[in-house]
Amino acid sequence: AQRVTQPEKLLSVFKGAPVELKCNYSYSGSPELFWYVQYSRQRLQLLLRHISRESIKGFTADLNKGETSFHLKKPFAQEEDSAMYYCALAGGSEKLVFGKGTKLTVNP
Amino acid sequence: DAGVTQSPTHLIKTRGQQVTLRCSPKSGHDTVSWYQQALGQGPQFIFQYYEEEERQRGNFPDRFSGHQFPNYSSELNVNALLLGDSALYLCASSATGDYGYTFGSGTRLTVV
């Protein structure tokens, strides 16, 4: 079965501090991992995907197959980063499986 | 490009009634997926349509059904509504084989 776990429901940091949103997955094959973000009163949107290995808005995420993790990181959080973040897994089927999400609050 | 368009934005229905939600995909996208998002939860996969066929289905009862039209737009139908069906219903479109979904704003369904 495909499963995505985001252990933190809420995460609060101060502006300028590093931030790491955790994501662990369960899948026996080679997964595709994604991070989606939902800013206040906006629709869910793709932030980044592991295969592109790009940095978006200063965020990066590295797929660690040994630890089955895909944590999202940013060295210096900004207030505009406050949002809901969802980790998602595509595991060879036609669907995207989402975690329950982490609400990030960046305090001034 | 308007992206993914869903209608209506809000809907209130009575238990036992039937509801139809509509989705127009982003231009160039041919695959439509539907998700249910309960309060405080991540989106849960309902089903996906491609070439007017249901390609895969999540763990939802047969009361949930769908359709895709030749222009790639899609409908989600829910029969015999239950209070527990109250949720935000999201439509996502993508090009074949691409999981970089584009989401609509959703339809907020309230069953009373």
PDB file of C-alpha atoms in Angstrom:
ATOM      1  CA  ALA A   1       0.000   0.000   0.000  1.00  0.00           C
ATOM      2  CA  GLN A   2       1.069   3.530  -0.669  1.00  0.00           C
ATOM      3  CA  ARG A   3       1.107   5.823   2.331  1.00  0.00           C
ATOM      4  CA  VAL A   4       2.426   9.291   3.119  1.00  0.00           C
ATOM      5  CA  THR A   5       3.022  10.433   6.674  1.00  0.00           C
ATOM      6  CA  GLN A   6       3.563  14.010   7.739  1.00  0.00           C
ATOM      7  CA  PRO A   7       4.211  13.721  11.463  1.00  0.00           C
ATOM      8  CA  GLU A   8       3.760  17.386  12.300  1.00  0.00           C
ATOM      9  CA  LYS A   9       0.306  18.859  12.028  1.00  0.00           C
ATOM     10  CA  LEU A  10       1.556  22.295  13.037  1.00  0.00           C
ATOM     11  CA  LEU A  11       4.985  23.890  12.755  1.00  0.00           C
ATOM     12  CA  SER A  12       5.857  27.359  13.951  1.00  0.00           C
ATOM     13  CA  VAL A  13       9.166  29.145  13.338  1.00  0.00           C
ATOM     14  CA  PHE A  14      10.463  32.677  13.418  1.00  0.00           C
ATOM     15  CA  LYS A  15      11.320  34.656  10.327  1.00  0.00           C
ATOM     16  CA  GLY A  16      14.884  33.971   9.227  1.00  0.00           C
ATOM     17  CA  ALA A  17      15.062  30.607  10.986  1.00  0.00           C
ATOM     18  CA  PRO A  18      15.575  27.369   9.093  1.00  0.00           C
ATOM     19  CA  VAL A  19      12.537  25.247   8.498  1.00  0.00           C
ATOM     20  CA  GLU A  20      12.119  21.549   7.787  1.00  0.00           C
ATOM     21  CA  LEU A  21       8.790  19.905   7.063  1.00  0.00           C
ATOM     22  CA  LYS A  22       8.979  16.170   7.411  1.00  0.00           C
ATOM     23  CA  CYS A  23       7.531  13.612   5.034  1.00  0.00           C
ATOM     24  CA  ASN A  24       7.889   9.843   5.157  1.00  0.00           C
ATOM     25  CA  TYR A  25       6.418   7.465   2.649  1.00  0.00           C
ATOM     26  CA  SER A  26       5.635   3.809   2.288  1.00  0.00           C
ATOM     27  CA  TYR A  27       6.028   2.254  -1.130  1.00  0.00           C
ATOM     28  CA  SER A  28       8.015  -0.744  -2.283  1.00  0.00           C
ATOM     29  CA  GLY A  29       8.900   0.503  -5.744  1.00  0.00           C
ATOM     30  CA  SER A  30      10.450   3.677  -7.116  1.00  0.00           C
ATOM     31  CA  PRO A  31       8.215   6.566  -6.142  1.00  0.00           C
ATOM     32  CA  GLU A  32       7.724  10.011  -7.487  1.00  0.00           C
ATOM     33  CA  LEU A  33       7.448  12.497  -4.633  1.00  0.00           C
ATOM     34  CA  PHE A  34       5.932  15.954  -4.622  1.00  0.00           C
ATOM     35  CA  TRP A  35       5.295  18.873  -2.336  1.00  0.00           C
ATOM     36  CA  TYR A  36       2.096  20.855  -2.814  1.00  0.00           C
ATOM     37  CA  VAL A  37       1.329  24.113  -1.020  1.00  0.00           C
ATOM     38  CA  GLN A  38      -1.882  25.928  -0.231  1.00  0.00           C
ATOM     39  CA  TYR A  39      -1.623  29.573   0.765  1.00  0.00           C
ATOM     40  CA  SER A  40      -4.505  31.203   2.591  1.00  0.00           C
ATOM     41  CA  ARG A  41      -7.599  31.473   0.390  1.00  0.00           C
ATOM     42  CA  GLN A  42      -5.759  30.052  -2.617  1.00  0.00           C
ATOM     43  CA  ARG A  43      -5.951  26.748  -4.397  1.00  0.00           C
ATOM     44  CA  LEU A  44      -3.597  23.854  -3.901  1.00  0.00           C
ATOM     45  CA  GLN A  45      -0.557  24.212  -6.147  1.00  0.00           C
ATOM     46  CA  LEU A  46       2.542  22.230  -6.970  1.00  0.00           C
ATOM     47  CA  LEU A  47       5.642  23.505  -5.158  1.00  0.00           C
ATOM     48  CA  LEU A  48       8.252  21.036  -6.338  1.00  0.00           C
ATOM     49  CA  ARG A  49       8.837  17.464  -7.454  1.00  0.00           C
ATOM     50  CA  HIS A  50      11.881  15.369  -6.697  1.00  0.00           C
ATOM     51  CA  ILE A  51      12.696  14.403 -10.271  1.00  0.00           C
ATOM     52  CA  SER A  52      13.260  18.001 -11.303  1.00  0.00           C
ATOM     53  CA  ARG A  53      15.703  18.583  -8.437  1.00  0.00           C
ATOM     54  CA  GLU A  54      14.964  22.291  -8.543  1.00  0.00           C
ATOM     55  CA  SER A  55      14.626  24.897  -5.831  1.00  0.00           C
ATOM     56  CA  ILE A  56      11.374  26.795  -5.726  1.00  0.00           C
ATOM     57  CA  LYS A  57      10.979  29.890  -3.540  1.00  0.00           C
ATOM     58  CA  GLY A  58      14.128  28.802  -1.726  1.00  0.00           C
ATOM     59  CA  PHE A  59      12.681  25.385  -0.829  1.00  0.00           C
ATOM     60  CA  THR A  60      14.475  22.143  -1.601  1.00  0.00           C
ATOM     61  CA  ALA A  61      13.632  18.527  -0.944  1.00  0.00           C
ATOM     62  CA  ASP A  62      15.817  15.470  -1.292  1.00  0.00           C
ATOM     63  CA  LEU A  63      14.485  11.983  -1.766  1.00  0.00           C
ATOM     64  CA  ASN A  64      16.145   9.585   0.675  1.00  0.00           C
ATOM     65  CA  LYS A  65      15.177   6.090  -0.403  1.00  0.00           C
ATOM     66  CA  GLY A  66      17.013   4.477   2.515  1.00  0.00           C
ATOM     67  CA  GLU A  67      14.982   6.410   5.050  1.00  0.00           C
ATOM     68  CA  THR A  68      11.920   6.631   2.759  1.00  0.00           C
ATOM     69  CA  SER A  69      11.771  10.344   3.378  1.00  0.00           C
ATOM     70  CA  PHE A  70      11.280  13.496   1.333  1.00  0.00           C
ATOM     71  CA  HIS A  71      11.671  16.348   3.781  1.00  0.00           C
ATOM     72  CA  LEU A  72      11.118  19.924   2.626  1.00  0.00           C
ATOM     73  CA  LYS A  73      13.715  22.461   3.729  1.00  0.00           C
ATOM     74  CA  LYS A  74      14.374  26.147   3.561  1.00  0.00           C
ATOM     75  CA  PRO A  75      17.379  27.813   5.202  1.00  0.00           C
ATOM     76  CA  PHE A  76      15.694  31.116   6.012  1.00  0.00           C
ATOM     77  CA  ALA A  77      11.920  31.157   6.445  1.00  0.00           C
ATOM     78  CA  GLN A  78       9.892  34.156   5.327  1.00  0.00           C
ATOM     79  CA  GLU A  79       6.479  35.270   6.575  1.00  0.00           C
ATOM     80  CA  GLU A  80       5.002  34.632   3.134  1.00  0.00           C
ATOM     81  CA  ASP A  81       5.933  30.958   3.515  1.00  0.00           C
ATOM     82  CA  SER A  82       3.097  30.536   6.004  1.00  0.00           C
ATOM     83  CA  ALA A  83       0.751  27.990   4.426  1.00  0.00           C
ATOM     84  CA  MET A  84      -0.429  24.380   4.435  1.00  0.00           C
ATOM     85  CA  TYR A  85       2.100  22.003   2.941  1.00  0.00           C
ATOM     86  CA  TYR A  86       1.192  18.576   1.617  1.00  0.00           C
ATOM     87  CA  CYS A  87       3.589  15.837   0.656  1.00  0.00           C
ATOM     88  CA  ALA A  88       2.343  13.518  -2.094  1.00  0.00           C
ATOM     89  CA  LEU A  89       3.417  10.214  -3.602  1.00  0.00           C
ATOM     90  CA  ALA A  90       2.878   8.726  -7.033  1.00  0.00           C
ATOM     91  CA  GLY A  91       3.737   5.054  -6.858  1.00  0.00           C
ATOM     92  CA  GLY A  92       3.169   3.602 -10.284  1.00  0.00           C
ATOM     93  CA  SER A  93      -0.585   3.771 -10.147  1.00  0.00           C
ATOM     94  CA  GLU A  94      -2.586   6.540 -11.700  1.00  0.00           C
ATOM     95  CA  LYS A  95      -3.279   8.375  -8.471  1.00  0.00           C
ATOM     96  CA  LEU A  96      -1.454  10.825  -6.263  1.00  0.00           C
ATOM     97  CA  VAL A  97      -1.563   9.938  -2.555  1.00  0.00           C
ATOM     98  CA  PHE A  98      -1.403  12.874  -0.153  1.00  0.00           C
ATOM     99  CA  GLY A  99      -0.343  13.197   3.447  1.00  0.00           C
ATOM    100  CA  LYS A 100      -2.531  14.983   5.959  1.00  0.00           C
ATOM    101  CA  GLY A 101      -0.514  18.173   5.691  1.00  0.00           C
ATOM    102  CA  THR A 102       1.537  20.440   7.910  1.00  0.00           C
ATOM    103  CA  LYS A 103       0.490  23.968   8.703  1.00  0.00           C
ATOM    104  CA  LEU A 104       3.549  26.188   8.728  1.00  0.00           C
ATOM    105  CA  THR A 105       3.407  29.516  10.529  1.00  0.00           C
ATOM    106  CA  VAL A 106       6.329  31.898  10.204  1.00  0.00           C
ATOM    107  CA  ASN A 107       6.251  34.483  12.943  1.00  0.00           C
ATOM    108  CA  PRO A 108       7.723  37.984  12.514  1.00  0.00           C
TER     109      PRO A 108
ATOM    110  CA  ASP B   1      -5.936  30.254 -19.420  1.00  0.00           C
ATOM    111  CA  ALA B   2      -8.376  30.009 -16.530  1.00  0.00           C
ATOM    112  CA  GLY B   3      -6.754  26.846 -15.246  1.00  0.00           C
ATOM    113  CA  VAL B   4      -9.091  24.308 -13.684  1.00  0.00           C
ATOM    114  CA  THR B   5     -12.625  25.559 -13.208  1.00  0.00           C
ATOM    115  CA  GLN B   6     -15.079  23.948 -10.807  1.00  0.00           C
ATOM    116  CA  SER B   7     -18.747  24.643 -10.284  1.00  0.00           C
ATOM    117  CA  PRO B   8     -20.568  25.354  -8.139  1.00  0.00           C
ATOM    118  CA  THR B   9     -18.291  26.817  -5.463  1.00  0.00           C
ATOM    119  CA  HIS B  10     -20.668  26.042  -2.623  1.00  0.00           C
ATOM    120  CA  LEU B  11     -23.602  23.698  -2.309  1.00  0.00           C
ATOM    121  CA  ILE B  12     -25.984  22.721   0.460  1.00  0.00           C
ATOM    122  CA  LYS B  13     -27.934  19.482   0.087  1.00  0.00           C
ATOM    123  CA  THR B  14     -30.231  17.423   2.245  1.00  0.00           C
ATOM    124  CA  ARG B  15     -29.361  13.907   3.354  1.00  0.00           C
ATOM    125  CA  GLY B  16     -30.529  11.396   0.767  1.00  0.00           C
ATOM    126  CA  GLN B  17     -30.398  13.779  -2.160  1.00  0.00           C
ATOM    127  CA  GLN B  18     -28.123  13.525  -5.167  1.00  0.00           C
ATOM    128  CA  VAL B  19     -25.511  16.044  -6.298  1.00  0.00           C
ATOM    129  CA  THR B  20     -23.484  16.714  -9.447  1.00  0.00           C
ATOM    130  CA  LEU B  21     -20.231  18.635  -9.388  1.00  0.00           C
ATOM    131  CA  ARG B  22     -18.532  19.886 -12.540  1.00  0.00           C
ATOM    132  CA  CYS B  23     -14.948  20.417 -13.605  1.00  0.00           C
ATOM    133  CA  SER B  24     -13.303  21.927 -16.670  1.00  0.00           C
ATOM    134  CA  PRO B  25      -9.632  20.989 -16.944  1.00  0.00           C
ATOM    135  CA  LYS B  26      -6.759  23.249 -17.789  1.00  0.00           C
ATOM    136  CA  SER B  27      -6.203  23.725 -21.512  1.00  0.00           C
ATOM    137  CA  GLY B  28      -3.979  20.965 -22.866  1.00  0.00           C
ATOM    138  CA  HIS B  29      -4.788  18.537 -20.050  1.00  0.00           C
ATOM    139  CA  ASP B  30      -6.637  15.317 -20.816  1.00  0.00           C
ATOM    140  CA  THR B  31      -6.763  13.598 -17.425  1.00  0.00           C
ATOM    141  CA  VAL B  32      -9.081  14.552 -14.575  1.00  0.00           C
ATOM    142  CA  SER B  33      -8.821  13.332 -10.991  1.00  0.00           C
ATOM    143  CA  TRP B  34     -11.297  13.941  -8.201  1.00  0.00           C
ATOM    144  CA  TYR B  35     -10.402  14.247  -4.539  1.00  0.00           C
ATOM    145  CA  GLN B  36     -12.384  14.624  -1.330  1.00  0.00           C
ATOM    146  CA  GLN B  37     -10.856  16.777   1.381  1.00  0.00           C
ATOM    147  CA  ALA B  38     -12.454  16.634   4.804  1.00  0.00           C
ATOM    148  CA  LEU B  39     -11.666  19.320   7.335  1.00  0.00           C
ATOM    149  CA  GLY B  40      -8.141  18.965   8.671  1.00  0.00           C
ATOM    150  CA  GLN B  41      -7.278  16.131   6.311  1.00  0.00           C
ATOM    151  CA  GLY B  42      -5.295  15.781   3.130  1.00  0.00           C
ATOM    152  CA  PRO B  43      -7.041  15.196  -0.183  1.00  0.00           C
ATOM    153  CA  GLN B  44      -8.352  11.636  -0.591  1.00  0.00           C
ATOM    154  CA  PHE B  45      -8.397  10.145  -4.088  1.00  0.00           C
ATOM    155  CA  ILE B  46     -11.868   9.312  -5.406  1.00  0.00           C
ATOM    156  CA  PHE B  47     -11.201   8.390  -9.044  1.00  0.00           C
ATOM    157  CA  GLN B  48      -9.464   9.431 -12.212  1.00  0.00           C
ATOM    158  CA  TYR B  49     -10.779   9.751 -15.751  1.00  0.00           C
ATOM    159  CA  TYR B  50      -8.877   9.514 -18.995  1.00  0.00           C
ATOM    160  CA  GLU B  51     -10.282   9.063 -22.503  1.00  0.00           C
ATOM    161  CA  GLU B  52     -13.785   9.110 -21.016  1.00  0.00           C
ATOM    162  CA  GLU B  53     -13.050   6.020 -18.937  1.00  0.00           C
ATOM    163  CA  GLU B  54     -12.557   5.596 -15.203  1.00  0.00           C
ATOM    164  CA  ARG B  55      -8.907   4.618 -14.997  1.00  0.00           C
ATOM    165  CA  GLN B  56      -8.563   4.064 -11.290  1.00  0.00           C
ATOM    166  CA  ARG B  57     -10.743   4.325  -8.229  1.00  0.00           C
ATOM    167  CA  GLY B  58     -10.006   5.012  -4.605  1.00  0.00           C
ATOM    168  CA  ASN B  59     -11.741   3.555  -1.597  1.00  0.00           C
ATOM    169  CA  PHE B  60     -15.123   5.187  -2.117  1.00  0.00           C
ATOM    170  CA  PRO B  61     -18.526   3.487  -2.388  1.00  0.00           C
ATOM    171  CA  ASP B  62     -20.475   3.114  -5.605  1.00  0.00           C
ATOM    172  CA  ARG B  63     -22.596   6.095  -4.571  1.00  0.00           C
ATOM    173  CA  PHE B  64     -19.728   8.102  -6.024  1.00  0.00           C
ATOM    174  CA  SER B  65     -19.668   8.003  -9.800  1.00  0.00           C
ATOM    175  CA  GLY B  66     -18.251  10.123 -12.538  1.00  0.00           C
ATOM    176  CA  HIS B  67     -18.082  10.905 -16.154  1.00  0.00           C
ATOM    177  CA  GLN B  68     -15.682  12.483 -18.604  1.00  0.00           C
ATOM    178  CA  PHE B  69     -16.849  14.149 -21.777  1.00  0.00           C
ATOM    179  CA  PRO B  70     -15.097  14.314 -25.168  1.00  0.00           C
ATOM    180  CA  ASN B  71     -13.882  17.839 -24.361  1.00  0.00           C
ATOM    181  CA  TYR B  72     -12.176  16.373 -21.241  1.00  0.00           C
ATOM    182  CA  SER B  73     -14.492  18.087 -18.787  1.00  0.00           C
ATOM    183  CA  SER B  74     -15.797  15.897 -16.012  1.00  0.00           C
ATOM    184  CA  GLU B  75     -18.617  15.421 -13.553  1.00  0.00           C
ATOM    185  CA  LEU B  76     -18.697  13.869 -10.120  1.00  0.00           C
ATOM    186  CA  ASN B  77     -22.044  12.485  -8.983  1.00  0.00           C
ATOM    187  CA  VAL B  78     -22.870  11.454  -5.452  1.00  0.00           C
ATOM    188  CA  ASN B  79     -26.134   9.640  -4.730  1.00  0.00           C
ATOM    189  CA  ALA B  80     -27.954   9.126  -1.439  1.00  0.00           C
ATOM    190  CA  LEU B  81     -25.947  11.801   0.310  1.00  0.00           C
ATOM    191  CA  LEU B  82     -24.821  11.197   3.861  1.00  0.00           C
ATOM    192  CA  LEU B  83     -23.817  13.768   6.447  1.00  0.00           C
ATOM    193  CA  GLY B  84     -20.284  12.372   6.185  1.00  0.00           C
ATOM    194  CA  ASP B  85     -20.086  13.396   2.540  1.00  0.00           C
ATOM    195  CA  SER B  86     -19.741  17.009   3.642  1.00  0.00           C
ATOM    196  CA  ALA B  87     -16.317  18.059   2.426  1.00  0.00           C
ATOM    197  CA  LEU B  88     -14.385  20.072  -0.096  1.00  0.00           C
ATOM    198  CA  TYR B  89     -14.329  18.287  -3.455  1.00  0.00           C
ATOM    199  CA  LEU B  90     -11.288  19.034  -5.538  1.00  0.00           C
ATOM    200  CA  CYS B  91     -10.788  18.466  -9.217  1.00  0.00           C
ATOM    201  CA  ALA B  92      -7.274  18.195 -10.592  1.00  0.00           C
ATOM    202  CA  SER B  93      -6.214  17.990 -14.200  1.00  0.00           C
ATOM    203  CA  SER B  94      -2.986  16.837 -15.760  1.00  0.00           C
ATOM    204  CA  ALA B  95      -1.477  15.731 -19.031  1.00  0.00           C
ATOM    205  CA  THR B  96      -1.195  11.989 -19.524  1.00  0.00           C
ATOM    206  CA  GLY B  97       1.395  10.462 -17.212  1.00  0.00           C
ATOM    207  CA  ASP B  98       2.236  13.726 -15.475  1.00  0.00           C
ATOM    208  CA  TYR B  99       1.569  13.940 -11.744  1.00  0.00           C
ATOM    209  CA  GLY B 100       2.106  17.665 -11.651  1.00  0.00           C
ATOM    210  CA  TYR B 101      -1.583  18.233 -11.104  1.00  0.00           C
ATOM    211  CA  THR B 102      -3.319  21.578 -11.499  1.00  0.00           C
ATOM    212  CA  PHE B 103      -6.085  21.917  -8.942  1.00  0.00           C
ATOM    213  CA  GLY B 104      -9.317  23.788  -9.026  1.00  0.00           C
ATOM    214  CA  SER B 105     -10.586  25.846  -6.115  1.00  0.00           C
ATOM    215  CA  GLY B 106     -12.994  23.126  -5.145  1.00  0.00           C
ATOM    216  CA  THR B 107     -16.681  22.755  -4.390  1.00  0.00           C
ATOM    217  CA  ARG B 108     -17.654  22.989  -0.748  1.00  0.00           C
ATOM    218  CA  LEU B 109     -20.491  20.498  -0.210  1.00  0.00           C
ATOM    219  CA  THR B 110     -22.508  20.645   2.974  1.00  0.00           C
ATOM    220  CA  VAL B 111     -25.029  17.895   3.666  1.00  0.00           C
ATOM    221  CA  VAL B 112     -27.672  18.726   6.270  1.00  0.00           C
TER     222      VAL B 112
END
